[in-house]
Coordinates of C-alpha atoms in Angstrom, one line a residue:
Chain A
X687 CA 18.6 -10.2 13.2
X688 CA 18.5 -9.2 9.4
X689 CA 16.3 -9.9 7.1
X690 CA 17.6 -10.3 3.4
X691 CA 15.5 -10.1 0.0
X692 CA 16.7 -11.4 -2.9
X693 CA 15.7 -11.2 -7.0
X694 CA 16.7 -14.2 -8.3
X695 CA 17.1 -15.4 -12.4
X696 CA 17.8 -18.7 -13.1
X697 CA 18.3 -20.9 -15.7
X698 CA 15.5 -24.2 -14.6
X699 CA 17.5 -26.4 -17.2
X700 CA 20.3 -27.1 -14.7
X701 CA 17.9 -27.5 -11.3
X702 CA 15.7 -30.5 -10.5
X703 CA 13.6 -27.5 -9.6
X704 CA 13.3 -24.9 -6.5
X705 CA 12.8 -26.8 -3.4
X706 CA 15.6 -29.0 -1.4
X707 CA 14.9 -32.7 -2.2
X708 CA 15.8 -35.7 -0.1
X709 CA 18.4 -37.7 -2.6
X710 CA 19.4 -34.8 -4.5
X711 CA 22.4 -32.9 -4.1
X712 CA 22.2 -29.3 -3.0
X713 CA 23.4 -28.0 -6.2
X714 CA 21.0 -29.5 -7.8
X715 CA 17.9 -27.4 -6.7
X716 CA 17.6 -23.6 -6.9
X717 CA 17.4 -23.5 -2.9
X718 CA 19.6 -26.3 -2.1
X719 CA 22.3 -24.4 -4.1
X720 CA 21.8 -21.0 -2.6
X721 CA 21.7 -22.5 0.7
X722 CA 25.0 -24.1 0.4
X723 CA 26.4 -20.9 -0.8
X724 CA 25.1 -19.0 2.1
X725 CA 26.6 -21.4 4.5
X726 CA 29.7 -20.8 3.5
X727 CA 29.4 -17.3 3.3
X728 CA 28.0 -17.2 7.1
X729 CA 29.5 -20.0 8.1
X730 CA 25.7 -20.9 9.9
X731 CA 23.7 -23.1 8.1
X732 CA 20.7 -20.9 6.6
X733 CA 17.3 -21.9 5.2
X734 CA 16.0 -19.7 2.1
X735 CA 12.1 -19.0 1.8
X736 CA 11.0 -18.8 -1.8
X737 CA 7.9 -16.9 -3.3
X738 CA 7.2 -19.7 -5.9
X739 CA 8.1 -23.9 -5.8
X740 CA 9.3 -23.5 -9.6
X741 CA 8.8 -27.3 -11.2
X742 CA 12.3 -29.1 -12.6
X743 CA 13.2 -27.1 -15.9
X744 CA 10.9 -23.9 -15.4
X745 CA 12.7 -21.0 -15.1
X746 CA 12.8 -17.4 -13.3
X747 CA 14.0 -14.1 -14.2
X748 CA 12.4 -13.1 -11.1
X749 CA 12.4 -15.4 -8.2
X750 CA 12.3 -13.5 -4.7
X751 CA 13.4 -15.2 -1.9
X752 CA 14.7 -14.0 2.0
X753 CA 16.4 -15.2 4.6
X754 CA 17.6 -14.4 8.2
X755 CA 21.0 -13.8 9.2
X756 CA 23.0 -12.4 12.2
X757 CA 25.9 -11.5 10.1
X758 CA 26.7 -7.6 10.5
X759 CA 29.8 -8.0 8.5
X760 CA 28.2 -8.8 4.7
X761 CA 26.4 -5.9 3.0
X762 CA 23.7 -6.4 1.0
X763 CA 26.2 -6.2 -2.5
X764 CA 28.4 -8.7 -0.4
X765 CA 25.8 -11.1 -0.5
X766 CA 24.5 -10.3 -4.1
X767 CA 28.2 -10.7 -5.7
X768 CA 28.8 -13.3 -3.2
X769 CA 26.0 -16.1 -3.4
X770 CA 26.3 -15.4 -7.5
X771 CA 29.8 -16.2 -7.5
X772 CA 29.4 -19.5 -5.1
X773 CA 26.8 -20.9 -6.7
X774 CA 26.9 -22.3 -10.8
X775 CA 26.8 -19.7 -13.8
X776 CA 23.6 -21.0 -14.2
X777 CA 21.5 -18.9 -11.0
X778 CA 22.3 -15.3 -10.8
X779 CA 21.2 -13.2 -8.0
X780 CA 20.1 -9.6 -9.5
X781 CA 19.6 -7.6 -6.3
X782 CA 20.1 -8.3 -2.7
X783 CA 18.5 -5.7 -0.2
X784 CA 17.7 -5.1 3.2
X785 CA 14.0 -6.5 4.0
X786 CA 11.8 -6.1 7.6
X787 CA 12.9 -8.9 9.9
X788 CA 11.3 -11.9 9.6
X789 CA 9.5 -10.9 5.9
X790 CA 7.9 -14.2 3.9
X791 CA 8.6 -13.8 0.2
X792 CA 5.5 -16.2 -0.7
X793 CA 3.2 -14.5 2.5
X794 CA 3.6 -10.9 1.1
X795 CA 3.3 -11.3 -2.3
X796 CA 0.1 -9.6 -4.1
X797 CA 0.6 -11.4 -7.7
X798 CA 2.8 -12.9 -10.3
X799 CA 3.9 -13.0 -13.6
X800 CA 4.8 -15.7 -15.8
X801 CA 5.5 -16.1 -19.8
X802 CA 4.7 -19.4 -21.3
X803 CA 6.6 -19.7 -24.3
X804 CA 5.7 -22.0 -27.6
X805 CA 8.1 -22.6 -30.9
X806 CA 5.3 -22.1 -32.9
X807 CA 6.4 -24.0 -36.4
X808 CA 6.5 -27.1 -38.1
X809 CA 10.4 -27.4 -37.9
X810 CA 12.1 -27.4 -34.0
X811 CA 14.4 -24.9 -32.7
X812 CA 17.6 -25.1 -31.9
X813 CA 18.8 -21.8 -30.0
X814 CA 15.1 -21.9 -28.2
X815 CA 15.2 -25.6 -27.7
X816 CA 15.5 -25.0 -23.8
X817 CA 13.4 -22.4 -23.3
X818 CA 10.6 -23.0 -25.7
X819 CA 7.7 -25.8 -26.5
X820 CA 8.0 -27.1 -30.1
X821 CA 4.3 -27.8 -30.8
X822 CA 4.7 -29.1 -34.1
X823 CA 2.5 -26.7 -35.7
X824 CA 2.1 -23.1 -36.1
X825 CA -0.7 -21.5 -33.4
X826 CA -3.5 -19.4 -34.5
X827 CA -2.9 -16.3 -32.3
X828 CA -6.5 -15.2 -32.5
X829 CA -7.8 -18.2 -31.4
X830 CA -6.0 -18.6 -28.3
X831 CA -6.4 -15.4 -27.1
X832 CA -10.1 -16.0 -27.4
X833 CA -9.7 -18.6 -25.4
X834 CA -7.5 -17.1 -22.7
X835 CA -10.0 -14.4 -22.3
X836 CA -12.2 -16.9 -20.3
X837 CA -9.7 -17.3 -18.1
X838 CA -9.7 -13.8 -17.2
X839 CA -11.4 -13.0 -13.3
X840 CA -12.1 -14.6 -10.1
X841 CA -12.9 -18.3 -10.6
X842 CA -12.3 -22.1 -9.2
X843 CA -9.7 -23.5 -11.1
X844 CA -10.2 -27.0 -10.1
X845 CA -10.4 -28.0 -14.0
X846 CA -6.5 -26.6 -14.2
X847 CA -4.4 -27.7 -11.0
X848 CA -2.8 -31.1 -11.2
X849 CA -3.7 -33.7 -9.0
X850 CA -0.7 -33.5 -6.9
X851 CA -1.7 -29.9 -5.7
X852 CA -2.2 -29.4 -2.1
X853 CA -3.6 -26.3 -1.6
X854 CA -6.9 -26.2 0.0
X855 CA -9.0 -24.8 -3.2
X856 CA -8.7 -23.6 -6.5
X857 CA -10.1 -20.1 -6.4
X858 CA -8.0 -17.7 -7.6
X859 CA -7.9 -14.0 -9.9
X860 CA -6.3 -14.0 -12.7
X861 CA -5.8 -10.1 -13.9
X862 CA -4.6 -10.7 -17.4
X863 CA -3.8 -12.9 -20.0
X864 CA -1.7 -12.0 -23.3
X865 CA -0.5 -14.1 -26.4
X866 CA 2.1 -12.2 -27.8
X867 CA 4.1 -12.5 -30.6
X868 CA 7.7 -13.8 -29.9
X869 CA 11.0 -12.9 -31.8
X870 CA 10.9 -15.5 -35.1
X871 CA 8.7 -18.7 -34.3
X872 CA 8.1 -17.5 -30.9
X873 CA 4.5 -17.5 -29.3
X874 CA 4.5 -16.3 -25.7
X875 CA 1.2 -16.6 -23.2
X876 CA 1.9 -13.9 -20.3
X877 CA -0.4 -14.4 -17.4
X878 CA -0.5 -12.3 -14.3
X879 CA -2.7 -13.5 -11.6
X880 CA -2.4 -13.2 -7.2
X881 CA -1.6 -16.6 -7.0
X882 CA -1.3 -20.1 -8.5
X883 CA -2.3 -23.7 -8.1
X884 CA 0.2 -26.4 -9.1
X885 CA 1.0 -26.7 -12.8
X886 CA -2.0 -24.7 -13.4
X887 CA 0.4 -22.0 -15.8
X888 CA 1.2 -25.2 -17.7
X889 CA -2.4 -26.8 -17.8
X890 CA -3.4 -23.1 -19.1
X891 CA -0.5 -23.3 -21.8
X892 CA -1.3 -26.7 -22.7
X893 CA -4.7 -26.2 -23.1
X894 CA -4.3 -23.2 -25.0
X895 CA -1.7 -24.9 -27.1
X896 CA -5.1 -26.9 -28.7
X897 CA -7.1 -24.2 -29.4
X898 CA -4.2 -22.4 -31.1
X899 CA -3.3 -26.0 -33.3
X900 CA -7.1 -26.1 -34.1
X901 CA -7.7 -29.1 -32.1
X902 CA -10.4 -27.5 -29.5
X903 CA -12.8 -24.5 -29.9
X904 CA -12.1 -21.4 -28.1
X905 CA -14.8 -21.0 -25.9
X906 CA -14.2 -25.1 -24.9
X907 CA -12.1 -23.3 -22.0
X908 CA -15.3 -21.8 -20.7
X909 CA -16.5 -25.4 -20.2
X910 CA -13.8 -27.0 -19.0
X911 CA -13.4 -24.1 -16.2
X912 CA -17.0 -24.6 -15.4
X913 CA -16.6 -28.5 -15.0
X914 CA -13.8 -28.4 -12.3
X915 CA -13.0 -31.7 -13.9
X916 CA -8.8 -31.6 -14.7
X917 CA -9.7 -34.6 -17.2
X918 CA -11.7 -32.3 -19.4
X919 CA -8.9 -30.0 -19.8
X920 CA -5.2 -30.1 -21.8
X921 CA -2.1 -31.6 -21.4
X922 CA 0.3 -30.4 -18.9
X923 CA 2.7 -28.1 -21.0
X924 CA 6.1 -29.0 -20.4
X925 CA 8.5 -27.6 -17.7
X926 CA 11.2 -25.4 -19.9
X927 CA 9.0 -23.2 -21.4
X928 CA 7.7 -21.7 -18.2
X929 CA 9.3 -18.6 -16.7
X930 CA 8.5 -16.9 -13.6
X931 CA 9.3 -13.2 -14.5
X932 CA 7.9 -11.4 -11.8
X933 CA 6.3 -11.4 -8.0
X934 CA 4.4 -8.6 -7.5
X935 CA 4.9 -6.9 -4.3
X936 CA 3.4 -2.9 -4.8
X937 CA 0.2 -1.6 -6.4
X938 CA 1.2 -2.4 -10.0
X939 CA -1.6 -4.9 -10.6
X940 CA -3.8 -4.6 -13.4
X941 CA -7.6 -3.2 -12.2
X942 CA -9.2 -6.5 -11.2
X943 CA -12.2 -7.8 -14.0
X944 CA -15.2 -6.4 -12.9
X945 CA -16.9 -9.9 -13.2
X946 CA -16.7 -12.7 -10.6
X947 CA -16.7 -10.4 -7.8
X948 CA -18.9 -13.2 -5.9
X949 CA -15.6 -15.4 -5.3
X950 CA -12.8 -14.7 -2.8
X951 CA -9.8 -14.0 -4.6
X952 CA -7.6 -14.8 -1.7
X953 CA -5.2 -17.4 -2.3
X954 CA -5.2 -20.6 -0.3
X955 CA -2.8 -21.9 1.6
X956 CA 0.0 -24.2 0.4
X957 CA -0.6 -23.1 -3.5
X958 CA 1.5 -24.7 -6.3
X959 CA 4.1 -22.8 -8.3
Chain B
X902 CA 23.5 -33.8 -60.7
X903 CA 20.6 -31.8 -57.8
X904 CA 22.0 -28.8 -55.2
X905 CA 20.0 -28.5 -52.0
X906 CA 19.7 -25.7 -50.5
X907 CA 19.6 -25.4 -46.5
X908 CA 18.7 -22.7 -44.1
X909 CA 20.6 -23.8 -40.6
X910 CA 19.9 -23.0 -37.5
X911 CA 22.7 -23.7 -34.6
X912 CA 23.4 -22.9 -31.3
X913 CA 27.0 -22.0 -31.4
X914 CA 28.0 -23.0 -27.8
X915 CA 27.9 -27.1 -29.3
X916 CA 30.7 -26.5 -32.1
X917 CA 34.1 -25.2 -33.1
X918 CA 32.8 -22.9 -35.3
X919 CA 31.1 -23.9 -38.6
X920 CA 34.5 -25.3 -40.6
X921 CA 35.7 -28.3 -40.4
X922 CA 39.0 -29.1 -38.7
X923 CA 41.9 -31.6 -38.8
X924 CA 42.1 -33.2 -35.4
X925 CA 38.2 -32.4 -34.7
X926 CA 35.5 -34.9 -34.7
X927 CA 32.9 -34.5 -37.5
X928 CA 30.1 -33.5 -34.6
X929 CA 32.3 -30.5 -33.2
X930 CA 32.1 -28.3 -36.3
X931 CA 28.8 -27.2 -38.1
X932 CA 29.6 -28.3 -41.4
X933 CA 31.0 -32.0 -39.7
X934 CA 28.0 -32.7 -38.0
X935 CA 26.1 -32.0 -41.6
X936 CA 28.4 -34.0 -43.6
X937 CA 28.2 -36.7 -41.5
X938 CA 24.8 -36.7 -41.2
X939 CA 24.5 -36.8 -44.9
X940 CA 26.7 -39.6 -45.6
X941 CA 24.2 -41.9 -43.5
X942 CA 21.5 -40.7 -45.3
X943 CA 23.1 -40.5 -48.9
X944 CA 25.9 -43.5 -48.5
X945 CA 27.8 -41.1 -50.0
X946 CA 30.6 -38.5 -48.7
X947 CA 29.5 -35.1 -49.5
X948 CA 31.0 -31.8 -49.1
X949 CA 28.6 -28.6 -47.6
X950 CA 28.8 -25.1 -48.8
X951 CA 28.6 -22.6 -46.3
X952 CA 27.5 -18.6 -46.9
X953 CA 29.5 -18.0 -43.7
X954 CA 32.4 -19.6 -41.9
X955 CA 30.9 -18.7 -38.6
X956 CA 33.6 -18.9 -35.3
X957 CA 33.5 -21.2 -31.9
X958 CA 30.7 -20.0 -29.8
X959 CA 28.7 -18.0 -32.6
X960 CA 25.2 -18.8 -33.5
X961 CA 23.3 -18.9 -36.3
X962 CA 19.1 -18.2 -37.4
X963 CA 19.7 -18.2 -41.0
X964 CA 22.6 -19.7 -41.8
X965 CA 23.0 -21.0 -45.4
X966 CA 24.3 -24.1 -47.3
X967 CA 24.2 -26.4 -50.7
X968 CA 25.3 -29.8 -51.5
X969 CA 25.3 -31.7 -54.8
X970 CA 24.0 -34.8 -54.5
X971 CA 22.9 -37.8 -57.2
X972 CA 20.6 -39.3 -54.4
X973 CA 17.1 -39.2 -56.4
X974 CA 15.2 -40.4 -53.4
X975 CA 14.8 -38.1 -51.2
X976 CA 12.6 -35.5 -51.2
X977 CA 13.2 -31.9 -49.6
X978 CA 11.8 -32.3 -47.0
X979 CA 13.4 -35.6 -46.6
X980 CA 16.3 -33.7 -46.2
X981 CA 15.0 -31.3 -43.8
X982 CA 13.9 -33.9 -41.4
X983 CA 16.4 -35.9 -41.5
X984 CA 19.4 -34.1 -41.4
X985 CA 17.6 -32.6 -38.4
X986 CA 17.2 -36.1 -36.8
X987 CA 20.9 -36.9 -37.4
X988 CA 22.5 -34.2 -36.1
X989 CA 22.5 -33.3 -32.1
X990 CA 19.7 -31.0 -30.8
X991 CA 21.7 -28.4 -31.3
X992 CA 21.5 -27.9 -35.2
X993 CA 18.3 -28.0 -37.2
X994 CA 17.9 -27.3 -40.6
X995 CA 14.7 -24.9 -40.9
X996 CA 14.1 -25.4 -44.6
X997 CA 15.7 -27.4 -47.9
X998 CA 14.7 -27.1 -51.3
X999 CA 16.1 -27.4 -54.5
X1000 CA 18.5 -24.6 -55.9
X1001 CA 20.5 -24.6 -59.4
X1002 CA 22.9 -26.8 -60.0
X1003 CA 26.2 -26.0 -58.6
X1004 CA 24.6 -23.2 -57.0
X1005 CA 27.2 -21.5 -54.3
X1006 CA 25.9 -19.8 -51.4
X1007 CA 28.6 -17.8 -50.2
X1008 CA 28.8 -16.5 -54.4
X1009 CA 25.9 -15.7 -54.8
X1010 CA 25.0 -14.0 -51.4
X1011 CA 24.4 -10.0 -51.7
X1012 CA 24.3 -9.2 -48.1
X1013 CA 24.1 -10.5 -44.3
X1014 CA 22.3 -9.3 -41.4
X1015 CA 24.1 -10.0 -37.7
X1016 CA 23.0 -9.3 -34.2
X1017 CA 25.2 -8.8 -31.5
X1018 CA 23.7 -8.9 -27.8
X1019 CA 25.0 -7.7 -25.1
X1020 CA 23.7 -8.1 -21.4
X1021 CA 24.1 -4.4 -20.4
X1022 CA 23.8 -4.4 -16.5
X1023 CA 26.3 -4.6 -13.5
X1024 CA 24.8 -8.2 -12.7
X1025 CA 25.4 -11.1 -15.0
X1026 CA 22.9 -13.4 -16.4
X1027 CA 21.8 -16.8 -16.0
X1028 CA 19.5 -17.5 -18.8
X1029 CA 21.3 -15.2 -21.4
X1030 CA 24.7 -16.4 -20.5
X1031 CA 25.5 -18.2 -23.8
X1032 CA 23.9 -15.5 -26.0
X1033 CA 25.2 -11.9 -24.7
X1034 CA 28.3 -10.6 -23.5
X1035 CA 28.1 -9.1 -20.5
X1036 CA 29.9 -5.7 -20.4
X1037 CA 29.4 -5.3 -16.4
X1038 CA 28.1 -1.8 -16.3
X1039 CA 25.2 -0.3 -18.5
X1040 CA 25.6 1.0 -22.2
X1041 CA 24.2 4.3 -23.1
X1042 CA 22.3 3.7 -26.4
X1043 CA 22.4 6.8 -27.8
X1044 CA 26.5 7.0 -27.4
X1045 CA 26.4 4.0 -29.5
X1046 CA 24.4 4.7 -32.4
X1047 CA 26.0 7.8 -32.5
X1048 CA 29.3 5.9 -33.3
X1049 CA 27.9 3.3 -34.9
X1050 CA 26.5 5.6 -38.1
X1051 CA 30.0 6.3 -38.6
X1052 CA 30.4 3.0 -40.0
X1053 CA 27.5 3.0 -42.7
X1054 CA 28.0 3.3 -46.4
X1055 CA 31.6 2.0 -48.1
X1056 CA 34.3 2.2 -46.1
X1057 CA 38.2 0.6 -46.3
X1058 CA 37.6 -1.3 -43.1
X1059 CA 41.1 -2.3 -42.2
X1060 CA 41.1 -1.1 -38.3
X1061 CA 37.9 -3.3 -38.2
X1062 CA 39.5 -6.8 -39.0
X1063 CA 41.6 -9.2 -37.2
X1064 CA 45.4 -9.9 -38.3
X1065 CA 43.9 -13.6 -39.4
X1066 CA 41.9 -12.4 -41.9
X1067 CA 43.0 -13.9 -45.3
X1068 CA 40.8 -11.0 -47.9
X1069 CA 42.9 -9.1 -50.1
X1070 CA 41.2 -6.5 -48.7
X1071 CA 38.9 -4.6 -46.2
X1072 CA 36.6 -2.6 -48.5
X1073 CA 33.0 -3.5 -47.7
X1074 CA 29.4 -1.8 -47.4
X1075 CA 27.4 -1.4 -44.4
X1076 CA 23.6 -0.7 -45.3
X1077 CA 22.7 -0.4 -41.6
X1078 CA 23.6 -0.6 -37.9
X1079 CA 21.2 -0.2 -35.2
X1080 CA 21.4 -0.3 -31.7
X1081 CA 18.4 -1.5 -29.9
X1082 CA 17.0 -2.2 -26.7
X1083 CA 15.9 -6.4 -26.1
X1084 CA 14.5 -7.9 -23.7
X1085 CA 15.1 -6.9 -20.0
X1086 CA 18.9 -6.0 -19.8
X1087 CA 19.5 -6.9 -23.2
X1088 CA 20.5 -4.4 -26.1
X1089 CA 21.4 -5.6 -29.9
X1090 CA 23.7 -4.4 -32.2
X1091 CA 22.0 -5.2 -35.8
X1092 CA 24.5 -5.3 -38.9
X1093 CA 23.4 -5.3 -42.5
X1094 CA 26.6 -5.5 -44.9
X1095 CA 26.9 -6.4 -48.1
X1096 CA 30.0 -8.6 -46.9
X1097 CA 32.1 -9.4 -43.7
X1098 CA 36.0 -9.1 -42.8
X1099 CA 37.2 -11.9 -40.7
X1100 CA 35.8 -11.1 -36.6
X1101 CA 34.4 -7.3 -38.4
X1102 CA 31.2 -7.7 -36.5
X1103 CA 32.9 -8.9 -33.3
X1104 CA 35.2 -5.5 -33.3
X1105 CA 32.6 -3.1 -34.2
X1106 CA 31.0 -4.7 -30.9
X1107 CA 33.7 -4.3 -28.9
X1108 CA 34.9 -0.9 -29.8
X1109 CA 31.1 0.3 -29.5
X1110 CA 30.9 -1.0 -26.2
X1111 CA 33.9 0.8 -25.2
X1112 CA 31.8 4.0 -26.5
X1113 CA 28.4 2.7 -24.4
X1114 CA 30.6 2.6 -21.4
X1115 CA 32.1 6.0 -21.6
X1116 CA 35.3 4.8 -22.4
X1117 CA 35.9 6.6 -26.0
X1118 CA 33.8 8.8 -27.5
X1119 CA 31.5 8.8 -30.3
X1120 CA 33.8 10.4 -32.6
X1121 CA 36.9 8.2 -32.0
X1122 CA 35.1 5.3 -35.0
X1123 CA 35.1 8.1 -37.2
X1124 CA 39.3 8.3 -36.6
X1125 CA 39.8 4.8 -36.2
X1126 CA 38.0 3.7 -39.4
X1127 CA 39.9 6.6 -41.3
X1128 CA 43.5 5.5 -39.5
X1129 CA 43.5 1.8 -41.2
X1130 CA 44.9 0.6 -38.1
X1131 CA 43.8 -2.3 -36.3
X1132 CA 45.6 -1.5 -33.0
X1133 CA 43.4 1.8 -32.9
X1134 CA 40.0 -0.2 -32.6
X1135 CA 38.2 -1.8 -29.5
X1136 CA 38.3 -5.0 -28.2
X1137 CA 37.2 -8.3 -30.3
X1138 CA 33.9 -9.2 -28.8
X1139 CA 33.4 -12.7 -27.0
X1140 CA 31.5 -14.9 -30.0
X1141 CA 28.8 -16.6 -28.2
X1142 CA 27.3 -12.8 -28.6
X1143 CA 26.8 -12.8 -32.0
X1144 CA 24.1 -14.9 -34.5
X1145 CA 24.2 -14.7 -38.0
X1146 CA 20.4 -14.1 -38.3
X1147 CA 20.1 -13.5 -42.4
X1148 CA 22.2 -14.3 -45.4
X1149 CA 20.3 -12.3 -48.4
X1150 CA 20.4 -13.1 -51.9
X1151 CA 17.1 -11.3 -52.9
X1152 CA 16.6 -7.9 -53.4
X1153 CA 15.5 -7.0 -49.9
X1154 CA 18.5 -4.8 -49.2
X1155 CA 18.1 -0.8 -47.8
X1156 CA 19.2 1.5 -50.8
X1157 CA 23.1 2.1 -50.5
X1158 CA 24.0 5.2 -48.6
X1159 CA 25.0 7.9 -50.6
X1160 CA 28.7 8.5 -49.5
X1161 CA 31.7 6.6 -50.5
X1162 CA 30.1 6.1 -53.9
X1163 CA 34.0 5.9 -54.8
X1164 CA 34.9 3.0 -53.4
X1165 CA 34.4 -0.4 -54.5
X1166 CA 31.9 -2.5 -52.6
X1167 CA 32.4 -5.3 -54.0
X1168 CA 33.5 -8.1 -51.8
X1169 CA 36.9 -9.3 -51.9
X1170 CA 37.6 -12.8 -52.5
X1171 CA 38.1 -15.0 -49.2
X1172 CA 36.5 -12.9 -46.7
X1173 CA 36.0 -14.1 -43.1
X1174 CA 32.9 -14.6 -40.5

């Protein structure tokens, strides 16, 4: 048996998210429509493992996801060209290689990266429309990143997973948090962190979104992280202007914060995103 | 009698190009989708000026436009918003405000800046698909802005535009084209001129990607521009590639470089893009 890796960029706008749905067509999740693709390529009917359940509209420069096949007679470019060309112009698969047998994309991984980005100006966007959150309002850098610095270490992140998460607890390590400043009204919020509860990049970027508009003090993210209490924190940023850019597989992660050291960073089972 | 002045924003992939056309519906060209959108708010049929008669598939940042209009009720930023509301997603006006009377945009424009992406890597890509061409294979930068200086100052740039272009001629100034790197596979050809032959952006593209794939040499611009000869140049770029980012009626433009002092730069009448 082979085991096949894959690097995969999608465009969320098209997908009702990552994961196979009952009631939705295959082509209409990320999985679902490489799935289908593989089958015909194999001609067996193939499940795909994903290192991330990417939400409807969020989208991924770098997915990874593996599967497991007996076919001898596809290469590992066969299968790159191939499942790009079988499934819509709007998933992409950047690199297909050779993996151990049996290795678990979401298991192995050590971290990921994701960029939040904002349309930071009192007029929408139309080029950015789909991958960008208009906030109405231009967002004091400063500010947020002030406020993303609390974020920064080992804590419970109760206060920033949505209810419908079901992973076990909300401790987890974030190694970094940047606001950056985007091309025209862009704002971007790149976080990097070994794992994720559900929604929580979007609680962060909505959260953040009212410190930058003025509507919340900076260090009000230190209380709301100490509360545990999601009510006390923002709104759930919306889908499209989340993108999962990288799972971290190697020793490339930042130096962990030196603070926090008391918590187990390890991630829980069944996390989010 | 007021002129408004707009600075438009559109995603290129929604219209025929910014002119209106016989046997098109007002919402398929730029301009159409303005107009018509004005007429709701003004109860009167009013004709837009455009700085630049952008093609199907090309995008604009800063496009600009006027309109005369008697309506004394609205304010600016009446116009803004509204024009936004009334016209799909994929136009917004980023600014109106009032200019002189009669005042022309495409007359009184001194210069425009255009960037052509490319996606420069043997895989395509999802989320950049309707913003840069994919030359399937990798451009070496340094090729290209080695060609591309060949282009700066004034030049007779007949090899550089298409057989539809109605100017009585091709003599125009470049200020500045630079090659750089984007985001991940991404590289950007920027183009400051003080005016633009009919697809002249689009064929410096294409021939320079013929130089970043190692297909011509730096040196063949140089003979092509000197030749006059359309045949001689590269390909026509794809449009959805290319945004028209600035038009620029200040004095914000680099200093002129200081060969071809002898020819004329001043734009010809009825030029193109």
């Amino acid at each position: 048996m082979r085991t096949i890796r894959l690097v995969v960029e999608y465009d969320g706008t098209a997908f009702s998210g990552w994961q196979v749905q009952a009631g939705l067509q295959a082509r209409e999740t990320v999985q679902g429509a490489l799935q289908e693709a593989l089958e015909k390529m194999t001609q067996v009917a193939t499940r795909v493992r994903g290192a991330s359940r990417t939400d409807a509209g969020v989208h991924a420069r770098g997915q990874v996801a593996a599967f497991d096949t007996e076919k001898d007679s596809i290469g590992v470019l066969g299968f790159e060209r191939g499942l790009t060309q079988l499934t819509p112009p709007q998933l992409v698969v950047r690199r297909a290689e050779e993996a151990p047998p049996g290795w678990d994309p979401k298991r192995s991984a050590r971290g990921k990266r994701y960029r939040y980005s904002y349309w930071s100006d009192t007029t929408p966007t139309a080029l950015e429309r789909e991958r960008a959150w208009w906030v109405r309002g231009r967002l004091d850098l400063e500010r947020m990143q002030a406020a993303a610095d609390h974020l920064l270490g080992t804590h419970d992140f109760e206060a920033f997973r949505s209810a419908g998460c079901s992973a076990q607890h909300a401790v987890r390590t974030m190694y970094d948090l940047k606001v950056e400043v985007g091309p025209w009204a862009r704002v971007d919020l790149v976080v990097v962190g070994n794992a994720f509860c559900r929604n929580m990049v979007r609680i962060f970027a909505g959260t953040l979104a009212e410190v930058g508009l003025g509507r919340r003090a900076p260090e009000d993210v230190a209380e709301i992280l100490a509360s545990r209490d999601r009510t006390r924190g923002g709104v759930t940023a919306p889908g499209h202007g989340l993108c999962l850019e990288e799972v971290i597989y190697d020793d490339r992660l930042p130096p962990r914060p030196e603070d926090n050291r008391d918590l187990d960073p390890r991630p829980a089972a069944g996390e989010g995103e």
